[in-house]
Amino acid sequence: QLQLQESGPGLVKPSATLSLTCTVSGGSISSGSYYWGWIRQPPGEGLEWIGTIYYSGSTFHNPSLKSRVTISVDTSKNQFSLRLSSVTAADTAVYYCARHPAAGRTVGSYYGMDVWGQGTTVTVSS
Amino acid sequence: QAVLTQPASLSASPGASASLTCTLRSGINVGTYNIYWYQQKPGSPPQYLLRYKSDSDKQQGSGVPSRFSGSKDASANAGILLISGLQSEDEADYYCLIWHSSVYWVFGGGTKLTVL
């Protein structure tokens, strides 16, 4: 059964870069049948999609965060990662990684998230 | 105006049915979109419930009971999650999601369902 596990520092200083990794187990990130995404949820608030990556490296970003977000994939480790630069207190949130089923052979054609990791809490504070 | 609007809260009685709405912004036609629904309980990640585009194009999440179903109300330009035979364990936050070309993936603000 596919599982996703987020990892990374729980505390990040303002203006620094937040770095998280999602490790995929029970399936290959290179299968081509799925895309891999990041979503976050500030305390007491709703969900916000951050971005999504395909094993080939093609990425799709939330326009509101695009200038600060880097998503990468390491197929050898079956992992994908998120980097969010110039963080502020507004970036404090639970960060989730998730799987998107591909919707066909066209790159960029994929469905919504169907499997989620447990999430990791990141606090931005000095 | 938000792309997706959900009522903040809804209450219903055990055994009854609850209809959760997800209204699309004017100018975005619900008929052309897949509407995704998620359930989130406190301290847990969202759980995928279902995808609904039409009666002939829909998908139930793995292990999701059939008492969770999707539909659309074209006149209201809204997606609907219907939960029948409400149980206390259905008390949770529910989010809708669509893919829109201008913002890619966007979630609704969520509805807190209380079963009492």
Short mmCIF file of C-alpha atoms in Angstrom, two decimals:
data_model
loop_
_atom_site.label_atom_id
_atom_site.label_comp_id
_atom_site.label_asym_id
_atom_site.label_seq_id
_atom_site.Cartn_x
_atom_site.Cartn_y
_atom_site.Cartn_z
CA GLN A 1 0.00 0.00 0.00
CA LEU A 2 1.38 3.36 -1.00
CA GLN A 3 2.50 5.60 1.83
CA LEU A 4 3.90 9.11 1.83
CA GLN A 5 5.94 10.58 4.68
CA GLU A 6 6.94 14.20 5.06
CA SER A 7 10.17 15.14 6.84
CA GLY A 8 12.10 18.29 7.60
CA PRO A 9 12.73 20.95 10.23
CA GLY A 10 9.78 21.91 12.38
CA LEU A 11 11.11 25.40 13.02
CA VAL A 12 12.37 27.85 10.43
CA LYS A 13 13.54 31.40 10.97
CA PRO A 14 11.90 34.32 9.17
CA SER A 15 13.49 35.14 5.78
CA ALA A 16 15.08 31.67 5.64
CA THR A 17 14.22 28.83 3.25
CA LEU A 18 11.86 26.06 4.30
CA SER A 19 12.92 22.64 3.02
CA LEU A 20 10.79 19.51 3.19
CA THR A 21 11.06 16.05 1.68
CA CYS A 22 8.36 13.51 0.95
CA THR A 23 9.42 9.87 0.87
CA VAL A 24 7.22 7.52 -1.13
CA SER A 25 7.02 3.87 -0.09
CA GLY A 26 5.01 1.01 -1.50
CA GLY A 27 5.29 2.28 -5.04
CA SER A 28 7.68 3.88 -7.49
CA ILE A 29 7.68 7.61 -7.98
CA SER A 30 8.91 6.91 -11.53
CA SER A 31 5.95 4.79 -12.54
CA GLY A 32 4.57 7.58 -14.68
CA SER A 33 1.07 6.85 -13.45
CA TYR A 34 1.12 9.57 -10.84
CA TYR A 35 2.07 13.14 -10.12
CA TRP A 36 3.26 14.28 -6.71
CA GLY A 37 2.08 17.37 -4.89
CA TRP A 38 2.47 19.63 -1.89
CA ILE A 39 -0.42 21.20 0.01
CA ARG A 40 -0.40 23.25 3.21
CA GLN A 41 -2.87 24.21 5.93
CA PRO A 42 -2.26 27.14 8.30
CA PRO A 43 -3.49 26.62 11.85
CA GLY A 44 -7.28 26.69 11.98
CA GLU A 45 -7.56 27.47 8.28
CA GLY A 46 -8.28 25.72 5.01
CA LEU A 47 -6.14 23.92 2.47
CA GLU A 48 -3.86 25.57 -0.07
CA TRP A 49 -2.24 23.79 -3.00
CA ILE A 50 1.44 24.70 -3.34
CA GLY A 51 2.62 22.78 -6.37
CA THR A 52 2.95 19.44 -8.14
CA ILE A 53 5.73 17.59 -9.94
CA TYR A 54 5.97 14.69 -12.38
CA TYR A 55 8.82 12.18 -12.21
CA SER A 56 10.27 13.74 -15.36
CA GLY A 57 10.72 17.03 -13.51
CA SER A 58 7.79 18.92 -15.01
CA THR A 59 6.36 21.19 -12.34
CA PHE A 60 3.16 23.12 -11.76
CA HIS A 61 2.94 25.85 -9.15
CA ASN A 62 0.34 27.93 -7.36
CA PRO A 63 0.67 31.34 -9.04
CA SER A 64 0.47 33.08 -5.67
CA LEU A 65 3.59 31.25 -4.43
CA LYS A 66 5.40 30.53 -7.64
CA SER A 67 8.26 32.99 -7.19
CA ARG A 68 9.22 31.43 -3.85
CA VAL A 69 8.61 27.74 -4.54
CA THR A 70 10.97 25.11 -5.89
CA ILE A 71 9.79 21.51 -6.20
CA SER A 72 12.21 18.79 -7.23
CA VAL A 73 12.25 15.01 -7.54
CA ASP A 74 14.90 12.42 -6.78
CA THR A 75 13.83 9.19 -8.42
CA SER A 76 16.84 7.29 -7.08
CA LYS A 77 15.62 7.91 -3.54
CA ASN A 78 11.91 7.75 -4.40
CA GLN A 79 11.50 11.22 -2.93
CA PHE A 80 10.33 14.65 -3.94
CA SER A 81 11.06 17.91 -2.18
CA LEU A 82 9.75 21.37 -1.50
CA ARG A 83 11.75 24.53 -0.96
CA LEU A 84 9.96 27.75 0.01
CA SER A 85 12.15 30.82 0.22
CA SER A 86 11.86 34.05 2.19
CA VAL A 87 9.42 32.60 4.69
CA THR A 88 7.34 34.68 7.08
CA ALA A 89 4.96 33.83 9.90
CA ALA A 90 2.24 33.47 7.26
CA ASP A 91 4.01 30.33 6.03
CA THR A 92 3.44 28.60 9.37
CA ALA A 93 1.31 25.58 8.53
CA VAL A 94 0.97 21.83 8.38
CA TYR A 95 2.56 20.77 5.10
CA TYR A 96 1.24 17.68 3.34
CA CYS A 97 2.55 15.73 0.40
CA ALA A 98 0.09 13.86 -1.77
CA ARG A 99 -0.36 11.77 -4.90
CA HIS A 100 -2.26 12.77 -8.02
CA PRO A 101 -3.26 10.03 -10.49
CA ALA A 102 -2.28 10.81 -14.06
CA ALA A 103 -5.20 11.41 -16.41
CA GLY A 104 -3.50 10.27 -19.56
CA ARG A 105 -0.24 10.52 -21.44
CA THR A 106 -0.28 14.30 -21.86
CA VAL A 107 2.10 15.88 -19.37
CA GLY A 108 0.13 18.15 -17.11
CA SER A 109 -3.04 16.11 -17.30
CA TYR A 110 -3.76 14.67 -13.88
CA TYR A 111 -6.49 14.29 -11.30
CA GLY A 112 -6.83 15.66 -7.81
CA MET A 113 -5.02 14.24 -4.80
CA ASP A 114 -6.09 10.77 -3.74
CA VAL A 115 -3.47 9.69 -1.18
CA TRP A 116 -1.99 12.03 1.42
CA GLY A 117 0.87 11.91 3.88
CA GLN A 118 0.26 12.51 7.56
CA GLY A 119 1.62 16.03 7.38
CA THR A 120 4.41 17.86 9.14
CA THR A 121 4.08 21.06 11.14
CA VAL A 122 6.38 23.91 10.23
CA THR A 123 6.55 27.00 12.40
CA VAL A 124 8.24 30.16 11.20
CA SER A 125 9.62 32.02 14.19
CA SER A 126 12.83 33.59 15.39
CA GLN B 1 -14.94 36.68 -5.14
CA ALA B 2 -13.50 33.29 -4.23
CA VAL B 3 -13.35 30.63 -6.92
CA LEU B 4 -15.13 28.12 -4.66
CA THR B 5 -17.50 29.00 -1.82
CA GLN B 6 -18.62 26.58 0.86
CA PRO B 7 -20.89 27.34 3.83
CA ALA B 8 -18.79 27.55 6.97
CA SER B 9 -20.93 25.15 8.94
CA LEU B 10 -23.81 22.71 8.68
CA SER B 11 -25.65 20.69 11.29
CA ALA B 12 -27.70 17.57 10.79
CA SER B 13 -29.13 14.75 12.86
CA PRO B 14 -27.91 11.15 13.01
CA GLY B 15 -29.63 9.04 10.38
CA ALA B 16 -30.57 12.06 8.30
CA SER B 17 -28.99 13.22 5.06
CA ALA B 18 -26.68 16.19 4.67
CA SER B 19 -26.13 18.10 1.46
CA LEU B 20 -22.87 20.06 1.36
CA THR B 21 -22.54 22.62 -1.39
CA CYS B 22 -19.55 24.00 -3.24
CA THR B 23 -20.53 27.01 -5.33
CA LEU B 24 -18.36 28.04 -8.24
CA ARG B 25 -17.68 31.69 -8.96
CA SER B 26 -19.84 33.32 -11.57
CA GLY B 27 -18.35 32.73 -14.99
CA ILE B 28 -17.00 29.29 -14.08
CA ASN B 29 -19.48 26.70 -15.32
CA VAL B 30 -19.82 23.77 -12.92
CA GLY B 31 -20.82 21.47 -15.75
CA THR B 32 -17.33 21.32 -17.21
CA TYR B 33 -15.44 20.56 -14.01
CA ASN B 34 -14.48 17.59 -11.96
CA ILE B 35 -15.47 18.35 -8.35
CA TYR B 36 -13.39 16.56 -5.72
CA TRP B 37 -14.46 16.10 -2.11
CA TYR B 38 -12.32 15.49 0.96
CA GLN B 39 -13.09 14.75 4.59
CA GLN B 40 -10.75 15.94 7.32
CA LYS B 41 -11.01 15.06 10.99
CA PRO B 42 -9.06 16.97 13.67
CA GLY B 43 -5.39 16.14 13.71
CA SER B 44 -5.59 14.01 10.57
CA PRO B 45 -4.82 14.61 6.91
CA PRO B 46 -7.63 15.04 4.41
CA GLN B 47 -9.12 11.81 3.10
CA TYR B 48 -10.22 11.59 -0.52
CA LEU B 49 -13.94 10.82 -0.78
CA LEU B 50 -14.86 11.08 -4.44
CA ARG B 51 -14.66 12.84 -7.77
CA TYR B 52 -17.79 13.86 -9.61
CA LYS B 53 -18.16 15.31 -13.09
CA SER B 54 -21.34 13.62 -14.22
CA ASP B 55 -23.29 10.46 -13.51
CA SER B 56 -21.25 8.76 -16.21
CA ASP B 57 -17.91 10.21 -15.13
CA LYS B 58 -17.31 9.85 -11.45
CA GLN B 59 -15.08 7.95 -9.05
CA GLN B 60 -15.53 6.80 -5.48
CA GLY B 61 -12.47 6.84 -3.28
CA SER B 62 -11.07 3.53 -2.20
CA GLY B 63 -13.06 2.18 0.74
CA VAL B 64 -15.44 5.14 0.81
CA PRO B 65 -18.99 4.05 1.68
CA SER B 66 -21.66 4.47 -0.97
CA ARG B 67 -23.63 6.72 1.35
CA PHE B 68 -21.20 9.43 0.24
CA SER B 69 -22.17 10.56 -3.25
CA GLY B 70 -21.65 13.49 -5.55
CA SER B 71 -23.89 15.51 -7.80
CA LYS B 72 -24.24 18.97 -9.33
CA ASP B 73 -26.88 21.67 -9.28
CA ALA B 74 -26.47 23.49 -12.54
CA SER B 75 -29.01 26.15 -11.61
CA ALA B 76 -26.95 27.05 -8.55
CA ASN B 77 -23.64 26.46 -10.34
CA ALA B 78 -22.64 24.19 -7.48
CA GLY B 79 -21.18 20.81 -6.74
CA ILE B 80 -22.89 18.80 -4.02
CA LEU B 81 -21.67 16.15 -1.60
CA LEU B 82 -24.59 14.14 -0.27
CA ILE B 83 -24.07 12.10 2.86
CA SER B 84 -26.95 9.81 3.66
CA GLY B 85 -27.59 7.92 6.88
CA LEU B 86 -25.45 10.33 8.88
CA GLN B 87 -23.31 8.82 11.59
CA SER B 88 -21.46 10.50 14.43
CA GLU B 89 -18.18 9.56 12.75
CA ASP B 90 -19.12 11.76 9.78
CA GLU B 91 -18.57 14.83 11.93
CA ALA B 92 -15.63 16.52 10.22
CA ASP B 93 -14.53 19.31 7.93
CA TYR B 94 -15.32 18.80 4.24
CA TYR B 95 -13.44 20.48 1.41
CA CYS B 96 -14.15 20.66 -2.29
CA LEU B 97 -11.47 21.04 -4.95
CA ILE B 98 -11.35 21.87 -8.64
CA TRP B 99 -8.69 22.45 -11.26
CA HIS B 100 -9.07 25.86 -12.89
CA SER B 101 -6.82 27.16 -15.62
CA SER B 102 -6.09 30.47 -13.87
CA VAL B 103 -5.10 29.10 -10.48
CA TYR B 104 -4.62 25.42 -11.18
CA TRP B 105 -5.81 23.57 -8.06
CA VAL B 106 -8.07 25.50 -5.72
CA PHE B 107 -9.86 24.36 -2.58
CA GLY B 108 -13.07 25.67 -1.13
CA GLY B 109 -12.89 27.16 2.35
CA GLY B 110 -14.40 24.06 3.92
CA THR B 111 -17.63 23.20 5.72
CA LYS B 112 -17.66 22.03 9.32
CA LEU B 113 -20.31 19.32 9.59
CA THR B 114 -21.78 18.73 13.02
CA VAL B 115 -23.86 15.61 13.64
CA LEU B 116 -26.14 16.11 16.62
#
